Amino acid sequence: MNKNIKNWLFIGATVAFMTSCDSQLNVLPTASIDESEALSNSQAVEVTLTGAYDALSSTNLYGGAIQYSGDLLGDESEVRFAGTFTTLDEMWRKTFTTTNGQTQATWLAGYNTINIANNVLSALDKVDAAKKNTVEGEARFIRGLVYFDLVRLWAKAWGDGDANANLGIPLVTTPTRGVTDADFRPRATVAAIYAQVIEDLTKAETLLPNVPAYNVDEQFGFASKGAAQAILARVYLQQSNYAAARDAANRVIQGAQFSLEDSFDAVFSDATNDGEIIFQITVSDQDGANNMNLYYAPSTYQGRGDIRVQTKHLNLYPADDPRGIFFVRASGNTFTAKFLDQFGDVPVVRLAEMYLIRAEANLRLGTTTGATPLADVNLIRNRAGATPLATVTINDVLAERKFELAFEGQQIHDAKRIKKNVGTLPFSDNKLVIPIPQREIDTNKSLIQNPGY
C-alpha cells in the first residue's frame, strides 16, 4: 500500500461517506456510496485505512494543529503569537471563546479520523488473512493516538481531580454512517477514554510488525510496533505510571528499529533524518501540508512567521548547549529552526523522547532498566553537543525535555502532569482546557460544556 493511493478518487468517495462523524453535527454527507461497496473486500478496506492516514495528516490534526495547540496553550511568554488569526491568538492568550474556529476544526478532524478507523475495524472480516493483523493494528493505533490527544486538550488532565468522575470526550467505537438521536453521545469520563486508548495501543503493539513494509522513504508515516510502544510510553507518563512508561520506552529502544541521528540539526532535515523519527506526517510538494512551517518559520522559509521565539526562552539554554542557537533570525525576530522546510515531514514522536521518558521513570522509581538515568540523559546531551552531566536530578531531566522537545507539542502536557503553573495560571485552571465547540453543544444536548465557559 503506497501513500500516493490516497489521491485515488475512491478515497474521496469513501471518506465523504464516512464524514458523518461523531462531531454531533446533524449534517449528512454531501456525497456517499453504499456501504456494501465501500467495505466489500480487502482492497476496499485497505484503501479506507489509507483514508484514515490521510485524515490524520490534516493540518487540523498532526499536520500542525495538535502540536502547536499544546505549545501555545502551555506557553509562558517564551514565544509571542504575532499573527492575525484570532483563533490562535485566543489559544496563546488562554482566552478561548466557544466559537473558536480552529479548535472546532481540530475536534471535527479528530472525530472524522476516529470514524474512518471505526469503519475499518468494523470490516476486518473482509480483510485477507495475511493482512488482517496489520490492518487492525494500524486502525487501532490511529484511533488510540487521536483519542489520547483529544482528551488531553479538551478535558481535565489525568491527576487533576478524579479521572473516574471528570468528563472527557464522547467515546465512539462503532461507525457513524448517519446522524440519529442515538449518535448524540454524552462525554465519557477521562478514565474511560484513557482505558480505550491503552486498549487500542496495547492491541496495536501486539498486532503490528516492527517496521511497516512500505517504501523506505515513507515507512515512518505509517504505524509500527515501535510507534504503538512510543505513544503508550507517553500515555503512561501522562498518568504518572512510571513503571509502565519506562518499560514501553525501553521496548522501543531495545527493539533497535530506530536510531538517534548523529547531530541534533540532522533530526529536522528530511535529507539527513533516516532513523530517529518513530512516527511522522509525510509531506511532499505533491501531497500534504506542514502548518508547523506555516506558523513557526519566517517568510524567508515560506512561513508566516506568526510564532516568534522570545528572549525568555533563549535564556533557558546553558551557554554550552548548541540547541540554544538552533534558531534563525529574520526581520528582527527569532524563529525555531525545526520547521524551516515547507515540504518537510512533521514529526509526531521520535526516539530521543523515549530515552528521556526512560530516564525520568527510572529516576523516579530508583531503577536502572535499560540504562542509568544519567547515561540516558547524557546520551541525548552528547548528541546535541552539550556538556555531559556528572549527576542527574528530576529537574535536570525535565530541563532536558524542554531543550530537546521544544516546539514539538508537549509543553502544556508536561506542565499539567508535573502540576506546574503556566505563567500565573495553576496547572488546573479552566483556561488551560479547550472548550467544547459551541456548535457541538447546541446540536447535542447530551454534551456538558467545560467549566468556565
PDB file of N, CA, C and O in Angstrom, residues 69 73 87 90-108 111 150-156 167-170 187 416 429-442 447-453:
ATOM      1  N   SER A  69      -1.121  23.541  19.256  1.00  0.00           N
ATOM      2  CA  SER A  69      -2.090  23.743  20.337  1.00  0.00           C
ATOM      3  C   SER A  69      -1.446  23.450  21.688  1.00  0.00           C
ATOM      4  O   SER A  69      -1.630  24.197  22.656  1.00  0.00           O
ATOM      5  N   LEU A  73      -0.886  26.741  24.100  1.00  0.00           N
ATOM      6  CA  LEU A  73      -1.660  26.673  25.334  1.00  0.00           C
ATOM      7  C   LEU A  73      -0.747  26.624  26.551  1.00  0.00           C
ATOM      8  O   LEU A  73      -1.079  27.148  27.613  1.00  0.00           O
ATOM      9  N   THR A  87      -8.087  33.004  16.192  1.00  0.00           N
ATOM     10  CA  THR A  87      -8.258  31.658  16.749  1.00  0.00           C
ATOM     11  C   THR A  87      -7.004  31.196  17.483  1.00  0.00           C
ATOM     12  O   THR A  87      -7.079  30.647  18.584  1.00  0.00           O
ATOM     13  N   GLU A  90      -6.265  33.516  20.604  1.00  0.00           N
ATOM     14  CA  GLU A  90      -7.019  33.096  21.791  1.00  0.00           C
ATOM     15  C   GLU A  90      -6.318  31.944  22.503  1.00  0.00           C
ATOM     16  O   GLU A  90      -6.265  31.906  23.736  1.00  0.00           O
ATOM     17  N   MET A  91      -5.802  31.029  21.738  1.00  0.00           N
ATOM     18  CA  MET A  91      -5.099  29.878  22.308  1.00  0.00           C
ATOM     19  C   MET A  91      -3.867  30.339  23.078  1.00  0.00           C
ATOM     20  O   MET A  91      -3.607  29.897  24.207  1.00  0.00           O
ATOM     21  N   TRP A  92      -3.097  31.203  22.477  1.00  0.00           N
ATOM     22  CA  TRP A  92      -1.865  31.690  23.098  1.00  0.00           C
ATOM     23  C   TRP A  92      -2.167  32.507  24.357  1.00  0.00           C
ATOM     24  O   TRP A  92      -1.485  32.365  25.381  1.00  0.00           O
ATOM     25  N   ARG A  93      -3.224  33.326  24.306  1.00  0.00           N
ATOM     26  CA  ARG A  93      -3.568  34.174  25.454  1.00  0.00           C
ATOM     27  C   ARG A  93      -4.416  33.455  26.496  1.00  0.00           C
ATOM     28  O   ARG A  93      -4.693  34.003  27.558  1.00  0.00           O
ATOM     29  N   LYS A  94      -4.856  32.228  26.201  1.00  0.00           N
ATOM     30  CA  LYS A  94      -5.733  31.467  27.091  1.00  0.00           C
ATOM     31  C   LYS A  94      -7.050  32.208  27.302  1.00  0.00           C
ATOM     32  O   LYS A  94      -7.573  32.330  28.412  1.00  0.00           O
ATOM     33  N   THR A  95      -7.602  32.721  26.209  1.00  0.00           N
ATOM     34  CA  THR A  95      -8.861  33.466  26.266  1.00  0.00           C
ATOM     35  C   THR A  95      -9.838  32.870  25.253  1.00  0.00           C
ATOM     36  O   THR A  95     -10.434  33.589  24.449  1.00  0.00           O
ATOM     37  N   PHE A  96     -10.010  31.562  25.308  1.00  0.00           N
ATOM     38  CA  PHE A  96     -10.850  30.878  24.332  1.00  0.00           C
ATOM     39  C   PHE A  96     -12.287  31.374  24.348  1.00  0.00           C
ATOM     40  O   PHE A  96     -12.868  31.604  25.411  1.00  0.00           O
ATOM     41  N   THR A  97     -12.851  31.481  23.146  1.00  0.00           N
ATOM     42  CA  THR A  97     -14.294  31.580  23.006  1.00  0.00           C
ATOM     43  C   THR A  97     -14.799  30.212  22.556  1.00  0.00           C
ATOM     44  O   THR A  97     -14.055  29.435  21.949  1.00  0.00           O
ATOM     45  N   THR A  98     -16.043  29.919  22.857  1.00  0.00           N
ATOM     46  CA  THR A  98     -16.588  28.608  22.492  1.00  0.00           C
ATOM     47  C   THR A  98     -16.851  28.487  20.990  1.00  0.00           C
ATOM     48  O   THR A  98     -17.176  27.402  20.510  1.00  0.00           O
ATOM     49  N   THR A  99     -16.704  29.590  20.263  1.00  0.00           N
ATOM     50  CA  THR A  99     -16.902  29.575  18.817  1.00  0.00           C
ATOM     51  C   THR A  99     -15.579  29.609  18.058  1.00  0.00           C
ATOM     52  O   THR A  99     -15.557  29.871  16.856  1.00  0.00           O
ATOM     53  N   ASN A 100     -14.467  29.343  18.747  1.00  0.00           N
ATOM     54  CA  ASN A 100     -13.154  29.349  18.114  1.00  0.00           C
ATOM     55  C   ASN A 100     -13.131  28.382  16.935  1.00  0.00           C
ATOM     56  O   ASN A 100     -13.326  27.176  17.091  1.00  0.00           O
ATOM     57  N   GLY A 101     -12.886  28.905  15.737  1.00  0.00           N
ATOM     58  CA  GLY A 101     -12.971  28.091  14.534  1.00  0.00           C
ATOM     59  C   GLY A 101     -11.883  27.040  14.434  1.00  0.00           C
ATOM     60  O   GLY A 101     -12.112  25.960  13.888  1.00  0.00           O
ATOM     61  N   GLN A 102     -10.680  27.337  14.947  1.00  0.00           N
ATOM     62  CA  GLN A 102      -9.594  26.360  14.836  1.00  0.00           C
ATOM     63  C   GLN A 102      -9.818  25.175  15.770  1.00  0.00           C
ATOM     64  O   GLN A 102      -9.616  24.020  15.374  1.00  0.00           O
ATOM     65  N   THR A 103     -10.240  25.420  16.995  1.00  0.00           N
ATOM     66  CA  THR A 103     -10.469  24.294  17.896  1.00  0.00           C
ATOM     67  C   THR A 103     -11.649  23.444  17.412  1.00  0.00           C
ATOM     68  O   THR A 103     -11.634  22.221  17.549  1.00  0.00           O
ATOM     69  N   GLN A 104     -12.638  24.095  16.826  1.00  0.00           N
ATOM     70  CA  GLN A 104     -13.749  23.334  16.255  1.00  0.00           C
ATOM     71  C   GLN A 104     -13.252  22.461  15.101  1.00  0.00           C
ATOM     72  O   GLN A 104     -13.640  21.287  14.979  1.00  0.00           O
ATOM     73  N   ALA A 105     -12.382  23.004  14.259  1.00  0.00           N
ATOM     74  CA  ALA A 105     -11.858  22.241  13.123  1.00  0.00           C
ATOM     75  C   ALA A 105     -11.039  21.043  13.595  1.00  0.00           C
ATOM     76  O   ALA A 105     -11.106  19.957  12.994  1.00  0.00           O
ATOM     77  N   THR A 106     -10.281  21.217  14.663  1.00  0.00           N
ATOM     78  CA  THR A 106      -9.486  20.105  15.185  1.00  0.00           C
ATOM     79  C   THR A 106     -10.386  19.034  15.775  1.00  0.00           C
ATOM     80  O   THR A 106     -10.165  17.826  15.579  1.00  0.00           O
ATOM     81  N   TRP A 107     -11.417  19.444  16.498  1.00  0.00           N
ATOM     82  CA  TRP A 107     -12.385  18.481  17.048  1.00  0.00           C
ATOM     83  C   TRP A 107     -13.027  17.668  15.920  1.00  0.00           C
ATOM     84  O   TRP A 107     -13.091  16.442  15.973  1.00  0.00           O
ATOM     85  N   LEU A 108     -13.502  18.357  14.886  1.00  0.00           N
ATOM     86  CA  LEU A 108     -14.147  17.683  13.766  1.00  0.00           C
ATOM     87  C   LEU A 108     -13.182  16.743  13.040  1.00  0.00           C
ATOM     88  O   LEU A 108     -13.534  15.616  12.700  1.00  0.00           O
ATOM     89  N   TYR A 111     -12.617  13.563  15.169  1.00  0.00           N
ATOM     90  CA  TYR A 111     -13.701  12.584  15.141  1.00  0.00           C
ATOM     91  C   TYR A 111     -13.915  12.004  13.744  1.00  0.00           C
ATOM     92  O   TYR A 111     -14.349  10.854  13.592  1.00  0.00           O
ATOM     93  N   LEU A 150      -6.964  14.245  21.894  1.00  0.00           N
ATOM     94  CA  LEU A 150      -8.212  14.993  22.097  1.00  0.00           C
ATOM     95  C   LEU A 150      -8.548  15.101  23.584  1.00  0.00           C
ATOM     96  O   LEU A 150      -8.935  16.168  24.065  1.00  0.00           O
ATOM     97  N   VAL A 151      -8.409  13.998  24.326  1.00  0.00           N
ATOM     98  CA  VAL A 151      -8.776  14.064  25.744  1.00  0.00           C
ATOM     99  C   VAL A 151      -7.785  14.926  26.513  1.00  0.00           C
ATOM    100  O   VAL A 151      -8.156  15.582  27.493  1.00  0.00           O
ATOM    101  N   ARG A 152      -6.537  14.970  26.088  1.00  0.00           N
ATOM    102  CA  ARG A 152      -5.568  15.826  26.780  1.00  0.00           C
ATOM    103  C   ARG A 152      -5.863  17.300  26.580  1.00  0.00           C
ATOM    104  O   ARG A 152      -5.582  18.121  27.461  1.00  0.00           O
ATOM    105  N   LEU A 153      -6.431  17.648  25.423  1.00  0.00           N
ATOM    106  CA  LEU A 153      -6.694  19.055  25.137  1.00  0.00           C
ATOM    107  C   LEU A 153      -8.081  19.507  25.596  1.00  0.00           C
ATOM    108  O   LEU A 153      -8.259  20.663  25.980  1.00  0.00           O
ATOM    109  N   TRP A 154      -9.067  18.604  25.567  1.00  0.00           N
ATOM    110  CA  TRP A 154     -10.455  19.002  25.834  1.00  0.00           C
ATOM    111  C   TRP A 154     -10.977  18.554  27.203  1.00  0.00           C
ATOM    112  O   TRP A 154     -12.163  18.684  27.470  1.00  0.00           O
ATOM    113  N   ALA A 155     -10.117  18.048  28.055  1.00  0.00           N
ATOM    114  CA  ALA A 155     -10.585  17.584  29.361  1.00  0.00           C
ATOM    115  C   ALA A 155      -9.530  17.864  30.416  1.00  0.00           C
ATOM    116  O   ALA A 155      -8.370  18.156  30.109  1.00  0.00           O
ATOM    117  N   LYS A 156      -9.939  17.776  31.662  1.00  0.00           N
ATOM    118  CA  LYS A 156      -9.012  17.910  32.773  1.00  0.00           C
ATOM    119  C   LYS A 156      -7.919  16.852  32.659  1.00  0.00           C
ATOM    120  O   LYS A 156      -8.166  15.725  32.251  1.00  0.00           O
ATOM    121  N   LEU A 167     -15.202  14.709  33.304  1.00  0.00           N
ATOM    122  CA  LEU A 167     -15.708  14.460  31.962  1.00  0.00           C
ATOM    123  C   LEU A 167     -14.587  14.538  30.941  1.00  0.00           C
ATOM    124  O   LEU A 167     -13.790  15.481  30.940  1.00  0.00           O
ATOM    125  N   GLY A 168     -14.549  13.534  30.070  1.00  0.00           N
ATOM    126  CA  GLY A 168     -13.582  13.525  28.986  1.00  0.00           C
ATOM    127  C   GLY A 168     -14.218  14.018  27.711  1.00  0.00           C
ATOM    128  O   GLY A 168     -14.641  15.177  27.604  1.00  0.00           O
ATOM    129  N   ILE A 169     -14.334  13.141  26.741  1.00  0.00           N
ATOM    130  CA  ILE A 169     -14.937  13.460  25.451  1.00  0.00           C
ATOM    131  C   ILE A 169     -15.830  12.286  25.062  1.00  0.00           C
ATOM    132  O   ILE A 169     -15.738  11.212  25.660  1.00  0.00           O
ATOM    133  N   PRO A 170     -16.716  12.457  24.076  1.00  0.00           N
ATOM    134  CA  PRO A 170     -17.548  11.327  23.658  1.00  0.00           C
ATOM    135  C   PRO A 170     -16.695  10.152  23.183  1.00  0.00           C
ATOM    136  O   PRO A 170     -15.720  10.343  22.453  1.00  0.00           O
ATOM    137  N   ARG A 187     -20.422  12.838  27.129  1.00  0.00           N
ATOM    138  CA  ARG A 187     -18.994  12.731  27.344  1.00  0.00           C
ATOM    139  C   ARG A 187     -18.690  11.555  28.268  1.00  0.00           C
ATOM    140  O   ARG A 187     -19.277  11.440  29.340  1.00  0.00           O
ATOM    141  N   LYS A 416       1.031  20.091  32.992  1.00  0.00           N
ATOM    142  CA  LYS A 416      -0.090  19.512  33.733  1.00  0.00           C
ATOM    143  C   LYS A 416       0.312  18.256  34.497  1.00  0.00           C
ATOM    144  O   LYS A 416      -0.132  18.040  35.625  1.00  0.00           O
ATOM    145  N   ASP A 429      -6.124  25.248  36.082  1.00  0.00           N
ATOM    146  CA  ASP A 429      -7.013  26.347  35.707  1.00  0.00           C
ATOM    147  C   ASP A 429      -7.881  25.960  34.521  1.00  0.00           C
ATOM    148  O   ASP A 429      -7.419  25.338  33.557  1.00  0.00           O
ATOM    149  N   ASN A 430      -9.144  26.340  34.582  1.00  0.00           N
ATOM    150  CA  ASN A 430     -10.079  26.024  33.493  1.00  0.00           C
ATOM    151  C   ASN A 430      -9.642  26.619  32.158  1.00  0.00           C
ATOM    152  O   ASN A 430      -9.995  26.092  31.093  1.00  0.00           O
ATOM    153  N   LYS A 431      -8.879  27.707  32.200  1.00  0.00           N
ATOM    154  CA  LYS A 431      -8.446  28.352  30.967  1.00  0.00           C
ATOM    155  C   LYS A 431      -7.446  27.504  30.185  1.00  0.00           C
ATOM    156  O   LYS A 431      -7.167  27.796  29.016  1.00  0.00           O
ATOM    157  N   LEU A 432      -6.902  26.479  30.821  1.00  0.00           N
ATOM    158  CA  LEU A 432      -5.935  25.609  30.164  1.00  0.00           C
ATOM    159  C   LEU A 432      -6.589  24.375  29.564  1.00  0.00           C
ATOM    160  O   LEU A 432      -5.904  23.442  29.140  1.00  0.00           O
ATOM    161  N   VAL A 433      -7.916  24.368  29.533  1.00  0.00           N
ATOM    162  CA  VAL A 433      -8.685  23.297  28.895  1.00  0.00           C
ATOM    163  C   VAL A 433      -9.508  23.931  27.774  1.00  0.00           C
ATOM    164  O   VAL A 433     -10.199  24.930  27.991  1.00  0.00           O
ATOM    165  N   ILE A 434      -9.447  23.363  26.586  1.00  0.00           N
ATOM    166  CA  ILE A 434     -10.179  23.921  25.450  1.00  0.00           C
ATOM    167  C   ILE A 434     -11.678  23.677  25.638  1.00  0.00           C
ATOM    168  O   ILE A 434     -12.084  22.579  26.022  1.00  0.00           O
ATOM    169  N   PRO A 435     -12.523  24.668  25.370  1.00  0.00           N
ATOM    170  CA  PRO A 435     -13.973  24.440  25.488  1.00  0.00           C
ATOM    171  C   PRO A 435     -14.503  23.532  24.376  1.00  0.00           C
ATOM    172  O   PRO A 435     -13.967  23.517  23.267  1.00  0.00           O
ATOM    173  N   ILE A 436     -15.536  22.782  24.705  1.00  0.00           N
ATOM    174  CA  ILE A 436     -16.228  22.006  23.676  1.00  0.00           C
ATOM    175  C   ILE A 436     -16.807  23.002  22.665  1.00  0.00           C
ATOM    176  O   ILE A 436     -17.402  24.017  23.055  1.00  0.00           O
ATOM    177  N   PRO A 437     -16.638  22.776  21.364  1.00  0.00           N
ATOM    178  CA  PRO A 437     -17.174  23.733  20.385  1.00  0.00           C
ATOM    179  C   PRO A 437     -18.661  24.002  20.603  1.00  0.00           C
ATOM    180  O   PRO A 437     -19.451  23.080  20.808  1.00  0.00           O
ATOM    181  N   GLN A 438     -19.029  25.268  20.555  1.00  0.00           N
ATOM    182  CA  GLN A 438     -20.417  25.653  20.826  1.00  0.00           C
ATOM    183  C   GLN A 438     -21.382  24.990  19.857  1.00  0.00           C
ATOM    184  O   GLN A 438     -22.510  24.638  20.230  1.00  0.00           O
ATOM    185  N   ARG A 439     -20.963  24.787  18.623  1.00  0.00           N
ATOM    186  CA  ARG A 439     -21.827  24.148  17.639  1.00  0.00           C
ATOM    187  C   ARG A 439     -22.178  22.728  18.072  1.00  0.00           C
ATOM    188  O   ARG A 439     -23.275  22.241  17.811  1.00  0.00           O
ATOM    189  N   GLU A 440     -21.231  22.059  18.731  1.00  0.00           N
ATOM    190  CA  GLU A 440     -21.498  20.721  19.247  1.00  0.00           C
ATOM    191  C   GLU A 440     -22.490  20.767  20.411  1.00  0.00           C
ATOM    192  O   GLU A 440     -23.415  19.956  20.489  1.00  0.00           O
ATOM    193  N   ILE A 441     -22.280  21.716  21.293  1.00  0.00           N
ATOM    194  CA  ILE A 441     -23.163  21.870  22.454  1.00  0.00           C
ATOM    195  C   ILE A 441     -24.584  22.177  22.004  1.00  0.00           C
ATOM    196  O   ILE A 441     -25.566  21.638  22.538  1.00  0.00           O
ATOM    197  N   ASP A 442     -24.720  23.060  21.002  1.00  0.00           N
ATOM    198  CA  ASP A 442     -26.047  23.455  20.531  1.00  0.00           C
ATOM    199  C   ASP A 442     -26.782  22.293  19.864  1.00  0.00           C
ATOM    200  O   ASP A 442     -28.010  22.190  19.959  1.00  0.00           O
ATOM    201  N   LEU A 447     -24.220  16.832  25.635  1.00  0.00           N
ATOM    202  CA  LEU A 447     -22.890  17.331  25.962  1.00  0.00           C
ATOM    203  C   LEU A 447     -22.939  18.389  27.044  1.00  0.00           C
ATOM    204  O   LEU A 447     -23.825  19.257  27.043  1.00  0.00           O
ATOM    205  N   ILE A 448     -21.993  18.342  27.946  1.00  0.00           N
ATOM    206  CA  ILE A 448     -21.845  19.340  29.006  1.00  0.00           C
ATOM    207  C   ILE A 448     -20.564  20.116  28.726  1.00  0.00           C
ATOM    208  O   ILE A 448     -19.505  19.534  28.485  1.00  0.00           O
ATOM    209  N   GLN A 449     -20.687  21.438  28.774  1.00  0.00           N
ATOM    210  CA  GLN A 449     -19.539  22.292  28.493  1.00  0.00           C
ATOM    211  C   GLN A 449     -18.506  22.213  29.621  1.00  0.00           C
ATOM    212  O   GLN A 449     -18.842  21.919  30.764  1.00  0.00           O
ATOM    213  N   ASN A 450     -17.252  22.465  29.278  1.00  0.00           N
ATOM    214  CA  ASN A 450     -16.210  22.521  30.292  1.00  0.00           C
ATOM    215  C   ASN A 450     -16.430  23.692  31.247  1.00  0.00           C
ATOM    216  O   ASN A 450     -16.998  24.723  30.851  1.00  0.00           O
ATOM    217  N   PRO A 451     -16.026  23.567  32.505  1.00  0.00           N
ATOM    218  CA  PRO A 451     -16.207  24.648  33.467  1.00  0.00           C
ATOM    219  C   PRO A 451     -15.500  25.926  32.993  1.00  0.00           C
ATOM    220  O   PRO A 451     -14.451  25.890  32.360  1.00  0.00           O
ATOM    221  N   GLY A 452     -16.139  27.040  33.276  1.00  0.00           N
ATOM    222  CA  GLY A 452     -15.542  28.343  32.961  1.00  0.00           C
ATOM    223  C   GLY A 452     -15.946  28.903  31.619  1.00  0.00           C
ATOM    224  O   GLY A 452     -15.559  30.025  31.268  1.00  0.00           O
ATOM    225  N   TYR A 453     -16.730  28.149  30.839  1.00  0.00           N
ATOM    226  CA  TYR A 453     -17.131  28.635  29.501  1.00  0.00           C
ATOM    227  C   TYR A 453     -18.657  28.702  29.399  1.00  0.00           C
ATOM    228  O   TYR A 453     -19.364  27.976  30.069  1.00  0.00           O
TER     229      TYR A 453
END
